[in-house]
Amino acid sequence: MQGAGSSSSALSADDQIKRILRAANHFDMLRLTRPHADLMDQPVWEVSPDEVHRAFRRLSLCCHPDKSSHPDAPRAFEALKKAKACLAAPLDRDDYLLEFIRNQKTSWEGNWSSAGVASESRQRA
């Protein structure tokens, strides 16, 4: 996954807006590292609120409605604002991290079953 200092300047504003709108989650949208689970299945994400703010500022330059005439710029800017607000507020961030880790675990164990069902089947085996 790309870090906060990746080559976003190499992409055109059009490509950056498309990338923001296609992002699957807030981490990909802001181009921050994804969290991972520790041994207790608790999320570990070592990104400071300042790093979230810097990533938002860097990306918002390409899609701010006052600076871009791209038709999707307002939508991309709103998505960035939503992602920043979620990851900057401690309670919202904690909920989002837990849900992200839970979804990653379910996805890894198979989309056809929930994480709980997969865990029970492992214990029975």
Short mmCIF file of N, CA, C and O in Angstrom, two decimals:
data_model
loop_
_atom_site.label_atom_id
_atom_site.label_comp_id
_atom_site.label_asym_id
_atom_site.label_seq_id
_atom_site.Cartn_x
_atom_site.Cartn_y
_atom_site.Cartn_z
N MET A 1 0.84 -1.17 0.00
CA MET A 1 0.00 0.00 0.00
C MET A 1 0.88 1.22 0.00
O MET A 1 1.91 1.25 0.63
N GLN A 2 0.44 2.25 -0.65
CA GLN A 2 1.23 3.45 -0.76
C GLN A 2 1.16 4.25 0.52
O GLN A 2 0.15 4.31 1.19
N GLY A 3 2.26 4.90 0.85
CA GLY A 3 2.31 5.74 2.04
C GLY A 3 1.86 7.15 1.72
O GLY A 3 1.50 7.48 0.60
N ALA A 4 1.90 8.02 2.73
CA ALA A 4 1.44 9.39 2.58
C ALA A 4 2.34 10.19 1.65
O ALA A 4 1.91 11.17 1.07
N GLY A 5 3.58 9.81 1.45
CA GLY A 5 4.48 10.58 0.62
C GLY A 5 4.71 9.96 -0.75
O GLY A 5 5.76 10.09 -1.33
N SER A 6 3.73 9.27 -1.29
CA SER A 6 3.91 8.57 -2.55
C SER A 6 3.82 9.52 -3.72
O SER A 6 3.64 10.71 -3.57
N SER A 7 3.88 8.98 -4.92
CA SER A 7 3.99 9.79 -6.13
C SER A 7 2.64 10.31 -6.61
O SER A 7 2.26 10.10 -7.74
N SER A 8 1.89 10.99 -5.76
CA SER A 8 0.60 11.52 -6.17
C SER A 8 0.77 12.69 -7.13
O SER A 8 -0.12 12.98 -7.90
N SER A 9 1.94 13.37 -7.12
CA SER A 9 2.15 14.48 -8.02
C SER A 9 2.35 13.99 -9.45
O SER A 9 2.19 14.75 -10.40
N ALA A 10 2.70 12.72 -9.65
CA ALA A 10 2.91 12.18 -10.98
C ALA A 10 1.58 11.95 -11.70
O ALA A 10 1.54 11.87 -12.91
N LEU A 11 0.49 11.84 -10.96
CA LEU A 11 -0.82 11.64 -11.56
C LEU A 11 -1.46 12.97 -11.90
O LEU A 11 -1.29 13.96 -11.17
N SER A 12 -2.23 13.00 -12.98
CA SER A 12 -2.95 14.23 -13.31
C SER A 12 -4.10 14.41 -12.32
O SER A 12 -4.50 13.46 -11.63
N ALA A 13 -4.64 15.60 -12.27
CA ALA A 13 -5.77 15.89 -11.38
C ALA A 13 -6.94 14.98 -11.72
O ALA A 13 -7.64 14.49 -10.82
N ASP A 14 -7.17 14.74 -13.00
CA ASP A 14 -8.25 13.86 -13.44
C ASP A 14 -8.05 12.45 -12.89
O ASP A 14 -8.98 11.84 -12.36
N ASP A 15 -6.83 11.92 -12.99
CA ASP A 15 -6.54 10.58 -12.48
C ASP A 15 -6.68 10.53 -10.96
O ASP A 15 -7.16 9.54 -10.41
N GLN A 16 -6.25 11.57 -10.28
CA GLN A 16 -6.36 11.58 -8.82
C GLN A 16 -7.82 11.60 -8.39
O GLN A 16 -8.20 10.91 -7.44
N ILE A 17 -8.66 12.38 -9.07
CA ILE A 17 -10.08 12.43 -8.73
C ILE A 17 -10.72 11.06 -8.95
O ILE A 17 -11.48 10.57 -8.11
N LYS A 18 -10.41 10.42 -10.08
CA LYS A 18 -10.95 9.08 -10.34
C LYS A 18 -10.49 8.09 -9.28
O LYS A 18 -11.27 7.26 -8.81
N ARG A 19 -9.24 8.20 -8.87
CA ARG A 19 -8.69 7.29 -7.86
C ARG A 19 -9.38 7.49 -6.51
O ARG A 19 -9.66 6.52 -5.80
N ILE A 20 -9.65 8.73 -6.16
CA ILE A 20 -10.34 9.04 -4.91
C ILE A 20 -11.74 8.43 -4.92
O ILE A 20 -12.17 7.79 -3.96
N LEU A 21 -12.45 8.61 -6.03
CA LEU A 21 -13.83 8.13 -6.11
C LEU A 21 -13.92 6.60 -6.20
O LEU A 21 -14.93 6.02 -5.82
N ARG A 22 -12.87 5.94 -6.67
CA ARG A 22 -12.87 4.48 -6.76
C ARG A 22 -12.36 3.80 -5.50
O ARG A 22 -12.41 2.57 -5.39
N ALA A 23 -11.83 4.55 -4.57
CA ALA A 23 -11.23 3.95 -3.37
C ALA A 23 -12.25 3.12 -2.60
O ALA A 23 -13.40 3.50 -2.44
N ALA A 24 -11.80 1.98 -2.11
CA ALA A 24 -12.67 1.05 -1.40
C ALA A 24 -12.87 1.42 0.06
O ALA A 24 -13.83 0.99 0.68
N ASN A 25 -11.95 2.21 0.60
CA ASN A 25 -12.04 2.58 2.01
C ASN A 25 -11.33 3.92 2.23
O ASN A 25 -10.70 4.46 1.31
N HIS A 26 -11.43 4.44 3.44
CA HIS A 26 -10.83 5.74 3.75
C HIS A 26 -9.31 5.72 3.65
O HIS A 26 -8.69 6.72 3.29
N PHE A 27 -8.70 4.59 3.98
CA PHE A 27 -7.23 4.50 3.95
C PHE A 27 -6.72 4.60 2.52
O PHE A 27 -5.75 5.32 2.25
N ASP A 28 -7.38 3.89 1.61
CA ASP A 28 -6.98 3.96 0.20
C ASP A 28 -7.28 5.34 -0.38
O ASP A 28 -6.52 5.85 -1.19
N MET A 29 -8.39 5.91 0.03
CA MET A 29 -8.77 7.22 -0.49
C MET A 29 -7.72 8.28 -0.13
O MET A 29 -7.31 9.08 -0.97
N LEU A 30 -7.27 8.26 1.13
CA LEU A 30 -6.28 9.24 1.59
C LEU A 30 -4.85 8.75 1.34
O LEU A 30 -3.90 9.45 1.68
N ARG A 31 -4.72 7.57 0.79
CA ARG A 31 -3.41 6.96 0.51
C ARG A 31 -2.56 6.84 1.77
O ARG A 31 -1.39 7.21 1.80
N LEU A 32 -3.19 6.30 2.79
CA LEU A 32 -2.52 6.01 4.06
C LEU A 32 -2.39 4.50 4.19
O LEU A 32 -3.11 3.74 3.55
N THR A 33 -1.47 4.09 5.04
CA THR A 33 -1.31 2.65 5.26
C THR A 33 -2.57 2.08 5.89
O THR A 33 -3.25 2.74 6.67
N ARG A 34 -2.86 0.84 5.55
CA ARG A 34 -4.03 0.17 6.12
C ARG A 34 -3.68 -0.38 7.50
O ARG A 34 -2.54 -0.76 7.74
N PRO A 35 -4.67 -0.46 8.39
CA PRO A 35 -4.41 -1.07 9.70
C PRO A 35 -4.31 -2.58 9.58
O PRO A 35 -4.71 -3.17 8.57
N HIS A 36 -3.75 -3.18 10.60
CA HIS A 36 -3.69 -4.64 10.67
C HIS A 36 -4.13 -5.05 12.07
O HIS A 36 -4.21 -4.23 12.98
N ALA A 37 -4.43 -6.33 12.22
CA ALA A 37 -4.89 -6.85 13.51
C ALA A 37 -3.72 -7.38 14.31
O ALA A 37 -2.80 -8.00 13.75
N ASP A 38 -3.75 -7.15 15.61
CA ASP A 38 -2.74 -7.75 16.47
C ASP A 38 -3.18 -9.16 16.84
O ASP A 38 -4.15 -9.69 16.28
N LEU A 39 -2.50 -9.79 17.76
CA LEU A 39 -2.82 -11.18 18.12
C LEU A 39 -4.18 -11.32 18.79
O LEU A 39 -4.75 -12.41 18.81
N MET A 40 -4.68 -10.22 19.34
CA MET A 40 -5.99 -10.24 20.00
C MET A 40 -7.10 -9.74 19.06
O MET A 40 -8.19 -9.42 19.51
N ASP A 41 -6.80 -9.67 17.77
CA ASP A 41 -7.73 -9.17 16.75
C ASP A 41 -8.16 -7.73 16.98
O ASP A 41 -9.25 -7.33 16.59
N GLN A 42 -7.30 -6.96 17.62
CA GLN A 42 -7.55 -5.53 17.80
C GLN A 42 -6.79 -4.77 16.71
O GLN A 42 -5.68 -5.15 16.35
N PRO A 43 -7.37 -3.70 16.20
CA PRO A 43 -6.70 -2.97 15.12
C PRO A 43 -5.45 -2.24 15.59
O PRO A 43 -5.43 -1.68 16.70
N VAL A 44 -4.44 -2.25 14.76
CA VAL A 44 -3.20 -1.50 15.00
C VAL A 44 -3.02 -0.59 13.80
O VAL A 44 -2.91 -1.05 12.66
N TRP A 45 -3.03 0.72 14.06
CA TRP A 45 -2.87 1.70 12.99
C TRP A 45 -2.03 2.84 13.54
O TRP A 45 -2.49 3.60 14.38
N GLU A 46 -0.83 2.92 13.07
CA GLU A 46 0.12 3.87 13.63
C GLU A 46 0.25 5.11 12.75
O GLU A 46 1.33 5.46 12.29
N VAL A 47 -0.88 5.76 12.51
CA VAL A 47 -0.92 7.00 11.73
C VAL A 47 -1.51 8.07 12.64
O VAL A 47 -2.58 7.88 13.22
N SER A 48 -0.80 9.18 12.76
CA SER A 48 -1.25 10.25 13.65
C SER A 48 -2.33 11.09 12.97
O SER A 48 -2.44 11.12 11.74
N PRO A 49 -3.11 11.81 13.77
CA PRO A 49 -4.10 12.73 13.20
C PRO A 49 -3.45 13.79 12.30
O PRO A 49 -4.06 14.21 11.31
N ASP A 50 -2.22 14.18 12.62
CA ASP A 50 -1.52 15.15 11.76
C ASP A 50 -1.24 14.56 10.38
O ASP A 50 -1.34 15.26 9.37
N GLU A 51 -0.89 13.28 10.33
CA GLU A 51 -0.65 12.63 9.04
C GLU A 51 -1.94 12.53 8.22
O GLU A 51 -1.91 12.70 7.00
N VAL A 52 -3.05 12.28 8.90
CA VAL A 52 -4.35 12.25 8.22
C VAL A 52 -4.64 13.63 7.63
O VAL A 52 -5.04 13.75 6.47
N HIS A 53 -4.40 14.66 8.43
CA HIS A 53 -4.65 16.03 7.97
C HIS A 53 -3.75 16.39 6.78
O HIS A 53 -4.22 16.98 5.80
N ARG A 54 -2.48 16.02 6.85
CA ARG A 54 -1.56 16.32 5.74
C ARG A 54 -1.97 15.59 4.46
O ARG A 54 -1.92 16.16 3.36
N ALA A 55 -2.40 14.33 4.59
CA ALA A 55 -2.85 13.57 3.42
C ALA A 55 -4.09 14.22 2.81
O ALA A 55 -4.20 14.35 1.58
N PHE A 56 -5.01 14.65 3.67
CA PHE A 56 -6.21 15.33 3.18
C PHE A 56 -5.84 16.62 2.45
O PHE A 56 -6.33 16.87 1.35
N ARG A 57 -4.99 17.42 3.05
CA ARG A 57 -4.59 18.69 2.42
C ARG A 57 -3.94 18.46 1.07
O ARG A 57 -4.23 19.17 0.10
N ARG A 58 -3.04 17.49 0.99
CA ARG A 58 -2.33 17.21 -0.25
C ARG A 58 -3.31 16.80 -1.36
O ARG A 58 -3.22 17.30 -2.49
N LEU A 59 -4.25 15.92 -1.03
CA LEU A 59 -5.18 15.43 -2.05
C LEU A 59 -6.29 16.43 -2.36
O LEU A 59 -6.80 16.44 -3.48
N SER A 60 -6.65 17.25 -1.40
CA SER A 60 -7.74 18.19 -1.64
C SER A 60 -7.34 19.28 -2.63
O SER A 60 -8.21 19.91 -3.24
N LEU A 61 -6.05 19.49 -2.83
CA LEU A 61 -5.61 20.50 -3.79
C LEU A 61 -6.07 20.16 -5.21
O LEU A 61 -6.35 21.07 -6.00
N CYS A 62 -6.15 18.90 -5.55
CA CYS A 62 -6.52 18.51 -6.91
C CYS A 62 -8.03 18.53 -7.13
O CYS A 62 -8.49 18.59 -8.26
N CYS A 63 -8.82 18.46 -6.05
CA CYS A 63 -10.26 18.32 -6.25
C CYS A 63 -11.09 19.36 -5.51
O CYS A 63 -12.31 19.23 -5.45
N HIS A 64 -10.46 20.38 -4.97
CA HIS A 64 -11.24 21.43 -4.31
C HIS A 64 -12.11 22.12 -5.36
O HIS A 64 -11.62 22.49 -6.42
N PRO A 65 -13.39 22.28 -5.10
CA PRO A 65 -14.29 22.88 -6.10
C PRO A 65 -13.85 24.28 -6.57
O PRO A 65 -14.14 24.65 -7.70
N ASP A 66 -13.17 25.03 -5.73
CA ASP A 66 -12.70 26.36 -6.13
C ASP A 66 -11.47 26.29 -7.02
O ASP A 66 -11.14 27.25 -7.71
N LYS A 67 -10.76 25.17 -7.03
CA LYS A 67 -9.51 25.06 -7.77
C LYS A 67 -9.59 24.13 -8.97
O LYS A 67 -8.70 24.13 -9.80
N SER A 68 -10.64 23.33 -9.05
CA SER A 68 -10.76 22.36 -10.13
C SER A 68 -12.08 22.54 -10.88
O SER A 68 -13.12 22.76 -10.26
N SER A 69 -12.02 22.43 -12.18
CA SER A 69 -13.24 22.52 -12.99
C SER A 69 -13.75 21.14 -13.40
O SER A 69 -14.70 21.03 -14.16
N HIS A 70 -13.11 20.09 -12.89
CA HIS A 70 -13.52 18.72 -13.21
C HIS A 70 -14.95 18.50 -12.70
O HIS A 70 -15.28 18.90 -11.58
N PRO A 71 -15.80 17.86 -13.49
CA PRO A 71 -17.20 17.68 -13.06
C PRO A 71 -17.36 16.83 -11.80
O PRO A 71 -18.35 16.99 -11.06
N ASP A 72 -16.42 15.93 -11.52
CA ASP A 72 -16.52 15.09 -10.33
C ASP A 72 -15.74 15.64 -9.14
O ASP A 72 -15.68 14.99 -8.09
N ALA A 73 -15.12 16.80 -9.29
CA ALA A 73 -14.31 17.36 -8.21
C ALA A 73 -15.11 17.59 -6.92
O ALA A 73 -14.63 17.22 -5.84
N PRO A 74 -16.32 18.16 -6.97
CA PRO A 74 -17.07 18.35 -5.71
C PRO A 74 -17.36 17.03 -5.00
O PRO A 74 -17.26 16.94 -3.78
N ARG A 75 -17.69 15.99 -5.78
CA ARG A 75 -17.97 14.67 -5.18
C ARG A 75 -16.73 14.09 -4.53
O ARG A 75 -16.77 13.54 -3.43
N ALA A 76 -15.59 14.22 -5.21
CA ALA A 76 -14.34 13.71 -4.66
C ALA A 76 -13.95 14.48 -3.41
O ALA A 76 -13.48 13.89 -2.42
N PHE A 77 -14.14 15.79 -3.42
CA PHE A 77 -13.80 16.61 -2.26
C PHE A 77 -14.67 16.24 -1.06
O PHE A 77 -14.17 16.14 0.07
N GLU A 78 -15.95 16.02 -1.29
CA GLU A 78 -16.85 15.60 -0.20
C GLU A 78 -16.44 14.24 0.36
O GLU A 78 -16.48 14.03 1.58
N ALA A 79 -16.04 13.33 -0.51
CA ALA A 79 -15.59 12.01 -0.05
C ALA A 79 -14.33 12.15 0.79
O ALA A 79 -14.18 11.48 1.83
N LEU A 80 -13.41 13.02 0.36
CA LEU A 80 -12.18 13.25 1.15
C LEU A 80 -12.52 13.84 2.51
O LEU A 80 -11.93 13.46 3.52
N LYS A 81 -13.44 14.81 2.53
CA LYS A 81 -13.82 15.43 3.81
C LYS A 81 -14.43 14.40 4.75
O LYS A 81 -14.13 14.39 5.94
N LYS A 82 -15.25 13.51 4.21
CA LYS A 82 -15.88 12.46 5.03
C LYS A 82 -14.82 11.52 5.59
O LYS A 82 -14.85 11.16 6.77
N ALA A 83 -13.86 11.12 4.75
CA ALA A 83 -12.79 10.23 5.20
C ALA A 83 -11.94 10.88 6.28
O ALA A 83 -11.62 10.26 7.30
N LYS A 84 -11.59 12.14 6.08
CA LYS A 84 -10.77 12.85 7.07
C LYS A 84 -11.52 13.00 8.39
O LYS A 84 -10.96 12.77 9.46
N ALA A 85 -12.80 13.36 8.32
CA ALA A 85 -13.59 13.53 9.54
C ALA A 85 -13.67 12.22 10.32
O ALA A 85 -13.54 12.21 11.54
N CYS A 86 -13.85 11.12 9.61
CA CYS A 86 -13.95 9.82 10.27
C CYS A 86 -12.63 9.42 10.93
O CYS A 86 -12.61 8.97 12.07
N LEU A 87 -11.53 9.61 10.21
CA LEU A 87 -10.23 9.16 10.73
C LEU A 87 -9.61 10.14 11.71
O LEU A 87 -8.67 9.79 12.42
N ALA A 88 -10.12 11.36 11.78
CA ALA A 88 -9.57 12.34 12.71
C ALA A 88 -10.27 12.30 14.07
O ALA A 88 -9.66 12.61 15.09
N ALA A 89 -11.53 11.91 14.10
CA ALA A 89 -12.29 11.84 15.36
C ALA A 89 -12.00 10.50 16.04
O ALA A 89 -12.23 9.44 15.43
N PRO A 90 -11.50 10.52 17.26
CA PRO A 90 -11.08 9.26 17.92
C PRO A 90 -12.15 8.17 17.99
O PRO A 90 -11.87 7.02 17.67
N LEU A 91 -13.38 8.50 18.36
CA LEU A 91 -14.42 7.47 18.48
C LEU A 91 -14.82 6.92 17.12
O LEU A 91 -14.96 5.70 16.96
N ASP A 92 -15.00 7.80 16.15
CA ASP A 92 -15.34 7.35 14.80
C ASP A 92 -14.21 6.50 14.21
O ASP A 92 -14.45 5.49 13.55
N ARG A 93 -12.96 6.94 14.43
CA ARG A 93 -11.81 6.21 13.92
C ARG A 93 -11.75 4.80 14.52
O ARG A 93 -11.55 3.83 13.80
N ASP A 94 -11.95 4.69 15.83
CA ASP A 94 -11.89 3.38 16.48
C ASP A 94 -12.97 2.44 15.92
O ASP A 94 -12.69 1.27 15.65
N ASP A 95 -14.19 2.96 15.73
CA ASP A 95 -15.26 2.14 15.16
C ASP A 95 -14.93 1.71 13.74
O ASP A 95 -15.14 0.57 13.36
N TYR A 96 -14.39 2.65 12.95
CA TYR A 96 -14.06 2.35 11.56
C TYR A 96 -12.93 1.32 11.48
O TYR A 96 -12.98 0.41 10.66
N LEU A 97 -11.93 1.45 12.36
CA LEU A 97 -10.82 0.50 12.38
C LEU A 97 -11.32 -0.90 12.73
O LEU A 97 -10.92 -1.89 12.10
N LEU A 98 -12.16 -1.00 13.76
CA LEU A 98 -12.70 -2.31 14.15
C LEU A 98 -13.49 -2.95 13.02
O LEU A 98 -13.33 -4.14 12.73
N GLU A 99 -14.34 -2.15 12.38
CA GLU A 99 -15.15 -2.68 11.27
C GLU A 99 -14.26 -3.09 10.09
O GLU A 99 -14.49 -4.12 9.46
N PHE A 100 -13.23 -2.30 9.81
CA PHE A 100 -12.32 -2.62 8.72
C PHE A 100 -11.61 -3.95 8.99
O PHE A 100 -11.54 -4.82 8.11
N ILE A 101 -11.09 -4.13 10.21
CA ILE A 101 -10.40 -5.37 10.57
C ILE A 101 -11.35 -6.55 10.51
O ILE A 101 -11.01 -7.62 10.01
N ARG A 102 -12.57 -6.37 10.99
CA ARG A 102 -13.57 -7.44 10.96
C ARG A 102 -13.86 -7.84 9.51
O ARG A 102 -13.93 -9.02 9.18
N ASN A 103 -14.02 -6.85 8.63
CA ASN A 103 -14.29 -7.14 7.22
C ASN A 103 -13.10 -7.81 6.54
O ASN A 103 -13.27 -8.69 5.71
N GLN A 104 -11.89 -7.38 6.89
CA GLN A 104 -10.69 -7.99 6.31
C GLN A 104 -10.60 -9.45 6.73
O GLN A 104 -10.26 -10.32 5.93
N LYS A 105 -10.89 -9.73 7.99
CA LYS A 105 -10.82 -11.10 8.48
C LYS A 105 -11.87 -11.97 7.79
O LYS A 105 -11.57 -13.08 7.36
N THR A 106 -13.08 -11.46 7.65
CA THR A 106 -14.14 -12.21 6.97
C THR A 106 -13.77 -12.45 5.53
O THR A 106 -13.93 -13.55 5.01
N SER A 107 -13.24 -11.44 4.87
CA SER A 107 -12.84 -11.57 3.47
C SER A 107 -11.73 -12.60 3.32
O SER A 107 -11.72 -13.40 2.39
N TRP A 108 -10.78 -12.59 4.24
CA TRP A 108 -9.67 -13.51 4.18
C TRP A 108 -10.13 -14.95 4.41
O TRP A 108 -9.64 -15.87 3.78
N GLU A 109 -11.09 -15.14 5.31
CA GLU A 109 -11.55 -16.49 5.63
C GLU A 109 -12.57 -17.00 4.63
O GLU A 109 -12.95 -18.15 4.66
N GLY A 110 -13.06 -16.14 3.77
CA GLY A 110 -14.01 -16.57 2.76
C GLY A 110 -15.26 -15.72 2.80
O GLY A 110 -15.83 -15.51 3.86
N ASN A 111 -15.67 -15.24 1.67
CA ASN A 111 -16.83 -14.36 1.60
C ASN A 111 -18.14 -15.07 1.88
O ASN A 111 -19.14 -14.44 2.15
N TRP A 112 -18.17 -16.37 1.78
CA TRP A 112 -19.42 -17.10 1.96
C TRP A 112 -19.80 -17.30 3.43
O TRP A 112 -20.88 -17.74 3.72
N SER A 113 -18.88 -17.01 4.35
CA SER A 113 -19.21 -17.20 5.76
C SER A 113 -18.75 -16.00 6.57
O SER A 113 -17.88 -15.26 6.17
N SER A 114 -19.36 -15.84 7.70
CA SER A 114 -18.94 -14.76 8.58
C SER A 114 -17.71 -15.19 9.37
O SER A 114 -17.36 -16.37 9.42
N ALA A 115 -17.07 -14.24 10.00
CA ALA A 115 -15.86 -14.55 10.76
C ALA A 115 -16.19 -15.50 11.92
O ALA A 115 -15.41 -16.39 12.24
N GLY A 116 -17.34 -15.33 12.53
CA GLY A 116 -17.73 -16.19 13.65
C GLY A 116 -17.92 -17.64 13.23
O GLY A 116 -17.49 -18.57 13.91
N VAL A 117 -18.57 -17.86 12.11
CA VAL A 117 -18.80 -19.21 11.60
C VAL A 117 -17.47 -19.86 11.25
O VAL A 117 -17.23 -21.03 11.57
N ALA A 118 -16.57 -19.11 10.63
CA ALA A 118 -15.26 -19.65 10.28
C ALA A 118 -14.48 -20.00 11.54
O ALA A 118 -13.79 -21.02 11.59
N SER A 119 -14.59 -19.17 12.56
CA SER A 119 -13.88 -19.42 13.81
C SER A 119 -14.41 -20.69 14.48
O SER A 119 -13.64 -21.51 14.98
N GLU A 120 -15.74 -20.85 14.48
CA GLU A 120 -16.35 -22.06 15.08
C GLU A 120 -15.91 -23.32 14.34
O GLU A 120 -15.64 -24.35 14.97
N SER A 121 -15.85 -23.25 13.02
CA SER A 121 -15.46 -24.44 12.26
C SER A 121 -13.99 -24.80 12.52
O SER A 121 -13.65 -25.99 12.55
N ARG A 122 -13.15 -23.80 12.75
CA ARG A 122 -11.75 -24.08 13.07
C ARG A 122 -11.66 -24.75 14.46
O ARG A 122 -10.86 -25.65 14.66
N GLN A 123 -12.47 -24.27 15.40
CA GLN A 123 -12.43 -24.86 16.74
C GLN A 123 -12.91 -26.30 16.73
O GLN A 123 -12.38 -27.13 17.43
N ARG A 124 -13.92 -26.60 15.93
CA ARG A 124 -14.41 -27.98 15.85
C ARG A 124 -13.37 -28.90 15.24
O ARG A 124 -13.25 -30.04 15.64
N ALA A 125 -12.62 -28.40 14.29
CA ALA A 125 -11.59 -29.22 13.62
C ALA A 125 -10.46 -29.41 14.59
O ALA A 125 -9.96 -30.42 14.89
#
